[in-house]
Amino acid sequence: MNGTTRNDTAARTAATPDTEIAAAALLRTSTAVRERSRQLLDRARGGRSPWFTVQDDALASAADIVVEITRERHPDGAIPFHSRWRHFEAGGIDRLESLRDMLTPANSPDHIRALVDVVLVSVLLDAGAGPEWSYREKSTGLVLTRSEGLGVASWEAFVGGLFSGDAAQPSRVDAAGLRAVTVESLGAAFQVSAGNPITGLEGRVELLRRLGTALADQPAIFGSAGRPGGLFDHLTADGRGTVSATAILDAVLTFLGPIWPSDNRIGSVPLGDCWQHDAVTGPGATAGWIPFHKLSQWLTYSLLEPFMWAGVEVTGIDQLTGLPEYRNGGLFLDTGVLALRDEEWVDVEWEVGDQLVVEWRALTVALLDEIADLVRDRLGTDPTAMPLACVLEGGTWAAGRALAARLRNGSPPLSIRSTGTVF
């Protein structure tokens, strides 16, 4: 736990120039993610990228693969959102039902707060596990890896009370519980050992502890106990029955912004999953910065269903962007839509902030918008019936995973050193 107090936070905010605050606010939008990613795709299409070439002729066949996998996975055409809830359903098991039994009545405010609690922590813990890690679910004997393993492991840790500071209320997340998490306790919950290593364990623990501090520092939003579920109360205050997806994202980025450990900042304002690229243009201090907010958007996608289960209408879902991670990005490399200018770069271990990685993520975001239109055309649907959240699930993420399994035993096409907080 760091030594940040509410007085420290208030003092920093008071001393931060308005121009820095405004620049950071511009970069904390899905519009900035989409528009700046498009800048880099246009540049690469014009042959000006030193890292990638774009083969537009390959986009149609990539869309065909996505459609084929979508039909295999969802033959009835009922495609759910791409969200953490799909991983909680691993093995066809309805783990949510057990939580409904513990927190009655179903879809009560307390129940919805618990759903926000668990999905928020689980998303923050979902940043790649590495190829050697697996998790055995004690109640079923299922052995799960990667995202499904991380999802079920974090669910079990939540139900077991790891993130709660109140032993009488184990199935919740609060500031005290988060700040008590250690490398040893999270490692034990995730069954980590010398023979079962996970990437970025220390980074995940740091993120959880920073989350605990951020929750405690904002009681007006997260309550005296500092529960993530306070986001639901904040966004539905005064009986509000409608909320936009971008309002959820804005709340996530605004109130949880201090948790991100990267040094990316404008002046004293932290930017989180936002990276420098010398070809990106923008006004003032935002020039040269490209935001992604991958985990924050993944969290927003994962919060849509709890809000809907509570009877809240969520609008503008397609204003969120595709997720720039290695499954979606791998789809475009493995289908030849993107090609490295130097094939030897496959053998390099890259850092998250390297220009090649930043550009790969940007091209992925922009190309996901384009392939979504092609997929919808082939399936005879439209953005209203099949928003991007469903295209991803159907979809691009599943196709990227299938191609990786076929070509490299599941490994991503590029090697990126994981901190446990981005990928």
Short mmCIF file of N, CA and C in Angstrom, two decimals, residues 193-299:
data_model
loop_
_atom_site.label_atom_id
_atom_site.label_comp_id
_atom_site.label_asym_id
_atom_site.label_seq_id
_atom_site.Cartn_x
_atom_site.Cartn_y
_atom_site.Cartn_z
N SER A 193 2.83 -21.88 -8.33
CA SER A 193 3.96 -22.58 -7.73
C SER A 193 5.11 -22.57 -8.72
N ALA A 194 6.24 -23.12 -8.31
CA ALA A 194 7.38 -23.19 -9.22
C ALA A 194 7.03 -23.96 -10.48
N GLY A 195 6.19 -24.96 -10.34
CA GLY A 195 5.78 -25.75 -11.49
C GLY A 195 4.54 -25.23 -12.18
N ASN A 196 3.93 -24.17 -11.64
CA ASN A 196 2.72 -23.60 -12.21
C ASN A 196 2.82 -22.07 -12.16
N PRO A 197 3.79 -21.50 -12.90
CA PRO A 197 4.04 -20.05 -12.81
C PRO A 197 3.02 -19.24 -13.59
N ILE A 198 2.78 -18.04 -13.12
CA ILE A 198 1.88 -17.10 -13.80
C ILE A 198 2.67 -15.83 -14.07
N THR A 199 2.44 -15.20 -15.19
CA THR A 199 3.16 -13.97 -15.51
C THR A 199 2.55 -12.78 -14.76
N GLY A 200 3.41 -11.88 -14.32
CA GLY A 200 2.94 -10.60 -13.78
C GLY A 200 2.21 -10.68 -12.46
N LEU A 201 2.52 -11.65 -11.59
CA LEU A 201 1.80 -11.77 -10.32
C LEU A 201 2.00 -10.53 -9.46
N GLU A 202 3.23 -10.06 -9.35
CA GLU A 202 3.50 -8.89 -8.52
C GLU A 202 2.75 -7.66 -9.05
N GLY A 203 2.70 -7.52 -10.37
CA GLY A 203 1.98 -6.39 -10.95
C GLY A 203 0.50 -6.44 -10.64
N ARG A 204 -0.08 -7.61 -10.63
CA ARG A 204 -1.50 -7.75 -10.31
C ARG A 204 -1.77 -7.37 -8.86
N VAL A 205 -0.89 -7.81 -7.97
CA VAL A 205 -1.07 -7.48 -6.56
C VAL A 205 -0.96 -5.97 -6.35
N GLU A 206 0.03 -5.35 -6.99
CA GLU A 206 0.17 -3.90 -6.88
C GLU A 206 -1.09 -3.20 -7.37
N LEU A 207 -1.66 -3.69 -8.47
CA LEU A 207 -2.87 -3.08 -9.02
C LEU A 207 -4.03 -3.19 -8.04
N LEU A 208 -4.21 -4.35 -7.41
CA LEU A 208 -5.29 -4.53 -6.44
C LEU A 208 -5.11 -3.61 -5.24
N ARG A 209 -3.88 -3.48 -4.77
CA ARG A 209 -3.63 -2.63 -3.61
C ARG A 209 -3.84 -1.16 -3.95
N ARG A 210 -3.45 -0.77 -5.13
CA ARG A 210 -3.71 0.60 -5.58
C ARG A 210 -5.21 0.84 -5.72
N LEU A 211 -5.94 -0.18 -6.19
CA LEU A 211 -7.40 -0.08 -6.25
C LEU A 211 -7.97 0.15 -4.86
N GLY A 212 -7.49 -0.60 -3.86
CA GLY A 212 -7.97 -0.41 -2.50
C GLY A 212 -7.78 1.01 -2.01
N THR A 213 -6.63 1.59 -2.32
CA THR A 213 -6.38 2.98 -1.92
C THR A 213 -7.31 3.94 -2.64
N ALA A 214 -7.51 3.74 -3.93
CA ALA A 214 -8.40 4.62 -4.71
C ALA A 214 -9.83 4.55 -4.19
N LEU A 215 -10.30 3.36 -3.85
CA LEU A 215 -11.66 3.20 -3.32
C LEU A 215 -11.81 3.91 -1.98
N ALA A 216 -10.80 3.74 -1.12
CA ALA A 216 -10.85 4.38 0.20
C ALA A 216 -10.78 5.89 0.10
N ASP A 217 -10.09 6.39 -0.91
CA ASP A 217 -9.92 7.84 -1.08
C ASP A 217 -11.16 8.54 -1.62
N GLN A 218 -12.18 7.78 -2.07
CA GLN A 218 -13.36 8.39 -2.69
C GLN A 218 -14.66 7.84 -2.07
N PRO A 219 -14.88 8.11 -0.78
CA PRO A 219 -16.07 7.57 -0.12
C PRO A 219 -17.38 8.09 -0.71
N ALA A 220 -17.35 9.26 -1.35
CA ALA A 220 -18.58 9.79 -1.94
C ALA A 220 -19.07 8.90 -3.08
N ILE A 221 -18.16 8.17 -3.71
CA ILE A 221 -18.53 7.27 -4.80
C ILE A 221 -18.62 5.84 -4.30
N PHE A 222 -17.65 5.40 -3.52
CA PHE A 222 -17.53 3.98 -3.18
C PHE A 222 -17.96 3.64 -1.75
N GLY A 223 -18.49 4.62 -1.01
CA GLY A 223 -18.99 4.37 0.33
C GLY A 223 -17.87 4.26 1.36
N SER A 224 -18.26 4.20 2.61
CA SER A 224 -17.27 4.19 3.69
C SER A 224 -16.40 2.94 3.66
N ALA A 225 -16.92 1.82 3.13
CA ALA A 225 -16.13 0.59 3.06
C ALA A 225 -15.26 0.55 1.82
N GLY A 226 -15.51 1.42 0.87
CA GLY A 226 -14.73 1.42 -0.37
C GLY A 226 -15.02 0.21 -1.23
N ARG A 227 -16.28 0.10 -1.69
CA ARG A 227 -16.66 -1.04 -2.53
C ARG A 227 -16.80 -0.61 -3.99
N PRO A 228 -16.23 -1.39 -4.94
CA PRO A 228 -16.40 -1.06 -6.36
C PRO A 228 -17.86 -0.94 -6.76
N GLY A 229 -18.74 -1.71 -6.10
CA GLY A 229 -20.17 -1.67 -6.42
C GLY A 229 -20.78 -0.30 -6.29
N GLY A 230 -20.07 0.64 -5.63
CA GLY A 230 -20.56 2.01 -5.55
C GLY A 230 -20.69 2.67 -6.90
N LEU A 231 -19.98 2.15 -7.93
CA LEU A 231 -20.14 2.68 -9.28
C LEU A 231 -21.58 2.57 -9.75
N PHE A 232 -22.23 1.45 -9.40
CA PHE A 232 -23.62 1.27 -9.81
C PHE A 232 -24.51 2.32 -9.15
N ASP A 233 -24.32 2.53 -7.86
CA ASP A 233 -25.13 3.53 -7.14
C ASP A 233 -24.89 4.93 -7.72
N HIS A 234 -23.64 5.23 -8.03
CA HIS A 234 -23.32 6.56 -8.57
C HIS A 234 -23.98 6.78 -9.92
N LEU A 235 -23.94 5.78 -10.79
CA LEU A 235 -24.45 5.94 -12.15
C LEU A 235 -25.96 5.82 -12.25
N THR A 236 -26.60 5.31 -11.20
CA THR A 236 -28.06 5.19 -11.22
C THR A 236 -28.70 6.04 -10.12
N ALA A 237 -27.96 7.05 -9.65
CA ALA A 237 -28.49 7.92 -8.59
C ALA A 237 -29.79 8.58 -9.03
N ASP A 238 -30.63 8.87 -8.04
CA ASP A 238 -31.93 9.52 -8.30
C ASP A 238 -32.84 8.67 -9.18
N GLY A 239 -32.67 7.36 -9.11
CA GLY A 239 -33.56 6.47 -9.86
C GLY A 239 -33.35 6.47 -11.35
N ARG A 240 -32.17 6.87 -11.80
CA ARG A 240 -31.88 6.95 -13.22
C ARG A 240 -32.03 5.56 -13.84
N GLY A 241 -32.86 5.45 -14.87
CA GLY A 241 -33.11 4.15 -15.48
C GLY A 241 -32.38 3.92 -16.77
N THR A 242 -31.61 4.92 -17.24
CA THR A 242 -30.85 4.81 -18.48
C THR A 242 -29.45 5.35 -18.25
N VAL A 243 -28.47 4.64 -18.77
CA VAL A 243 -27.09 5.10 -18.68
C VAL A 243 -26.39 4.72 -19.98
N SER A 244 -25.50 5.58 -20.45
CA SER A 244 -24.78 5.28 -21.69
C SER A 244 -23.53 4.47 -21.38
N ALA A 245 -23.11 3.67 -22.34
CA ALA A 245 -21.88 2.89 -22.17
C ALA A 245 -20.69 3.81 -21.96
N THR A 246 -20.68 4.95 -22.63
CA THR A 246 -19.55 5.86 -22.47
C THR A 246 -19.56 6.52 -21.09
N ALA A 247 -20.74 6.67 -20.50
CA ALA A 247 -20.80 7.21 -19.13
C ALA A 247 -20.19 6.21 -18.14
N ILE A 248 -20.43 4.91 -18.38
CA ILE A 248 -19.81 3.89 -17.53
C ILE A 248 -18.30 3.94 -17.71
N LEU A 249 -17.84 4.02 -18.96
CA LEU A 249 -16.40 4.09 -19.21
C LEU A 249 -15.80 5.33 -18.58
N ASP A 250 -16.48 6.45 -18.70
CA ASP A 250 -15.97 7.70 -18.12
C ASP A 250 -15.83 7.57 -16.61
N ALA A 251 -16.80 6.94 -15.97
CA ALA A 251 -16.73 6.75 -14.52
C ALA A 251 -15.56 5.84 -14.15
N VAL A 252 -15.38 4.77 -14.92
CA VAL A 252 -14.26 3.86 -14.67
C VAL A 252 -12.93 4.60 -14.80
N LEU A 253 -12.78 5.38 -15.87
CA LEU A 253 -11.52 6.07 -16.11
C LEU A 253 -11.29 7.21 -15.13
N THR A 254 -12.36 7.88 -14.74
CA THR A 254 -12.22 9.02 -13.83
C THR A 254 -11.93 8.57 -12.40
N PHE A 255 -12.72 7.62 -11.90
CA PHE A 255 -12.60 7.26 -10.50
C PHE A 255 -11.54 6.19 -10.23
N LEU A 256 -11.19 5.42 -11.27
CA LEU A 256 -10.18 4.38 -11.08
C LEU A 256 -8.86 4.74 -11.74
N GLY A 257 -8.79 5.94 -12.33
CA GLY A 257 -7.56 6.36 -13.00
C GLY A 257 -6.30 6.25 -12.15
N PRO A 258 -6.37 6.57 -10.84
CA PRO A 258 -5.15 6.52 -10.02
C PRO A 258 -4.57 5.12 -9.82
N ILE A 259 -5.28 4.06 -10.21
CA ILE A 259 -4.77 2.72 -9.91
C ILE A 259 -3.69 2.27 -10.88
N TRP A 260 -3.62 2.89 -12.08
CA TRP A 260 -2.72 2.35 -13.09
C TRP A 260 -1.28 2.72 -12.77
N PRO A 261 -0.41 1.73 -12.71
CA PRO A 261 0.96 1.99 -12.26
C PRO A 261 1.92 2.52 -13.31
N SER A 262 1.49 2.65 -14.56
CA SER A 262 2.42 3.12 -15.59
C SER A 262 2.83 4.56 -15.31
N ASP A 263 3.97 4.93 -15.82
CA ASP A 263 4.48 6.30 -15.64
C ASP A 263 3.96 7.25 -16.70
N ASN A 264 3.04 6.79 -17.53
CA ASN A 264 2.51 7.65 -18.59
C ASN A 264 1.64 8.74 -17.98
N ARG A 265 2.02 9.97 -18.19
CA ARG A 265 1.26 11.07 -17.61
C ARG A 265 1.51 12.35 -18.38
N ILE A 266 0.55 13.26 -18.26
CA ILE A 266 0.73 14.62 -18.76
C ILE A 266 0.88 15.49 -17.53
N GLY A 267 2.07 16.05 -17.35
CA GLY A 267 2.34 16.77 -16.11
C GLY A 267 2.24 15.83 -14.93
N SER A 268 1.32 16.12 -14.03
CA SER A 268 1.13 15.27 -12.86
C SER A 268 -0.09 14.36 -12.98
N VAL A 269 -0.76 14.38 -14.15
CA VAL A 269 -2.00 13.61 -14.32
C VAL A 269 -1.69 12.26 -14.96
N PRO A 270 -1.97 11.14 -14.25
CA PRO A 270 -1.71 9.82 -14.83
C PRO A 270 -2.69 9.51 -15.96
N LEU A 271 -2.19 8.84 -16.99
CA LEU A 271 -3.01 8.54 -18.17
C LEU A 271 -3.41 7.08 -18.28
N GLY A 272 -2.74 6.20 -17.54
CA GLY A 272 -3.08 4.78 -17.61
C GLY A 272 -2.61 4.16 -18.90
N ASP A 273 -3.50 3.38 -19.55
CA ASP A 273 -3.17 2.65 -20.77
C ASP A 273 -3.20 3.60 -21.95
N CYS A 274 -2.22 4.49 -21.99
CA CYS A 274 -2.13 5.54 -22.99
C CYS A 274 -0.64 5.71 -23.27
N TRP A 275 -0.24 5.69 -24.56
CA TRP A 275 1.16 5.52 -24.90
C TRP A 275 1.60 6.53 -25.93
N GLN A 276 2.87 6.82 -25.93
CA GLN A 276 3.42 7.78 -26.87
C GLN A 276 3.74 7.14 -28.22
N HIS A 277 3.40 7.87 -29.27
CA HIS A 277 3.75 7.46 -30.63
C HIS A 277 4.00 8.72 -31.42
N ASP A 278 5.17 8.81 -32.02
CA ASP A 278 5.59 10.07 -32.62
C ASP A 278 4.78 10.48 -33.84
N ALA A 279 3.96 9.59 -34.40
CA ALA A 279 3.18 9.94 -35.59
C ALA A 279 1.75 10.38 -35.27
N VAL A 280 1.37 10.35 -34.00
CA VAL A 280 -0.01 10.68 -33.62
C VAL A 280 -0.13 12.18 -33.37
N THR A 281 -1.13 12.78 -33.98
CA THR A 281 -1.35 14.22 -33.83
C THR A 281 -2.56 14.48 -32.93
N GLY A 282 -2.59 15.69 -32.37
CA GLY A 282 -3.69 16.09 -31.52
C GLY A 282 -3.41 17.46 -30.94
N PRO A 283 -4.41 18.08 -30.33
CA PRO A 283 -4.23 19.44 -29.82
C PRO A 283 -3.37 19.49 -28.56
N GLY A 284 -2.56 20.52 -28.46
CA GLY A 284 -1.82 20.80 -27.24
C GLY A 284 -1.01 19.64 -26.72
N ALA A 285 -1.14 19.41 -25.42
CA ALA A 285 -0.35 18.39 -24.74
C ALA A 285 -0.76 16.97 -25.11
N THR A 286 -1.87 16.81 -25.84
CA THR A 286 -2.30 15.46 -26.23
C THR A 286 -1.55 14.95 -27.46
N ALA A 287 -0.82 15.83 -28.14
CA ALA A 287 -0.07 15.41 -29.33
C ALA A 287 0.93 14.33 -28.95
N GLY A 288 0.99 13.31 -29.79
CA GLY A 288 1.93 12.22 -29.56
C GLY A 288 1.45 11.15 -28.61
N TRP A 289 0.22 11.26 -28.12
CA TRP A 289 -0.33 10.25 -27.21
C TRP A 289 -1.48 9.50 -27.88
N ILE A 290 -1.49 8.18 -27.70
CA ILE A 290 -2.62 7.38 -28.19
C ILE A 290 -3.15 6.53 -27.04
N PRO A 291 -4.42 6.73 -26.68
CA PRO A 291 -5.01 5.95 -25.58
C PRO A 291 -5.61 4.65 -26.09
N PHE A 292 -5.65 3.65 -25.22
CA PHE A 292 -6.33 2.38 -25.53
C PHE A 292 -7.33 2.01 -24.43
N HIS A 293 -6.90 2.14 -23.17
CA HIS A 293 -7.76 1.82 -22.03
C HIS A 293 -8.40 0.45 -22.18
N LYS A 294 -7.55 -0.52 -22.53
CA LYS A 294 -8.05 -1.86 -22.84
C LYS A 294 -8.79 -2.49 -21.66
N LEU A 295 -8.14 -2.52 -20.48
CA LEU A 295 -8.81 -3.16 -19.34
C LEU A 295 -10.03 -2.35 -18.90
N SER A 296 -9.97 -1.02 -19.01
CA SER A 296 -11.11 -0.19 -18.63
C SER A 296 -12.29 -0.42 -19.57
N GLN A 297 -12.03 -0.57 -20.87
CA GLN A 297 -13.12 -0.85 -21.81
C GLN A 297 -13.61 -2.29 -21.64
N TRP A 298 -12.70 -3.22 -21.38
CA TRP A 298 -13.09 -4.60 -21.10
C TRP A 298 -13.99 -4.65 -19.87
N LEU A 299 -13.63 -3.85 -18.85
CA LEU A 299 -14.47 -3.75 -17.65
C LEU A 299 -15.83 -3.16 -18.00
#
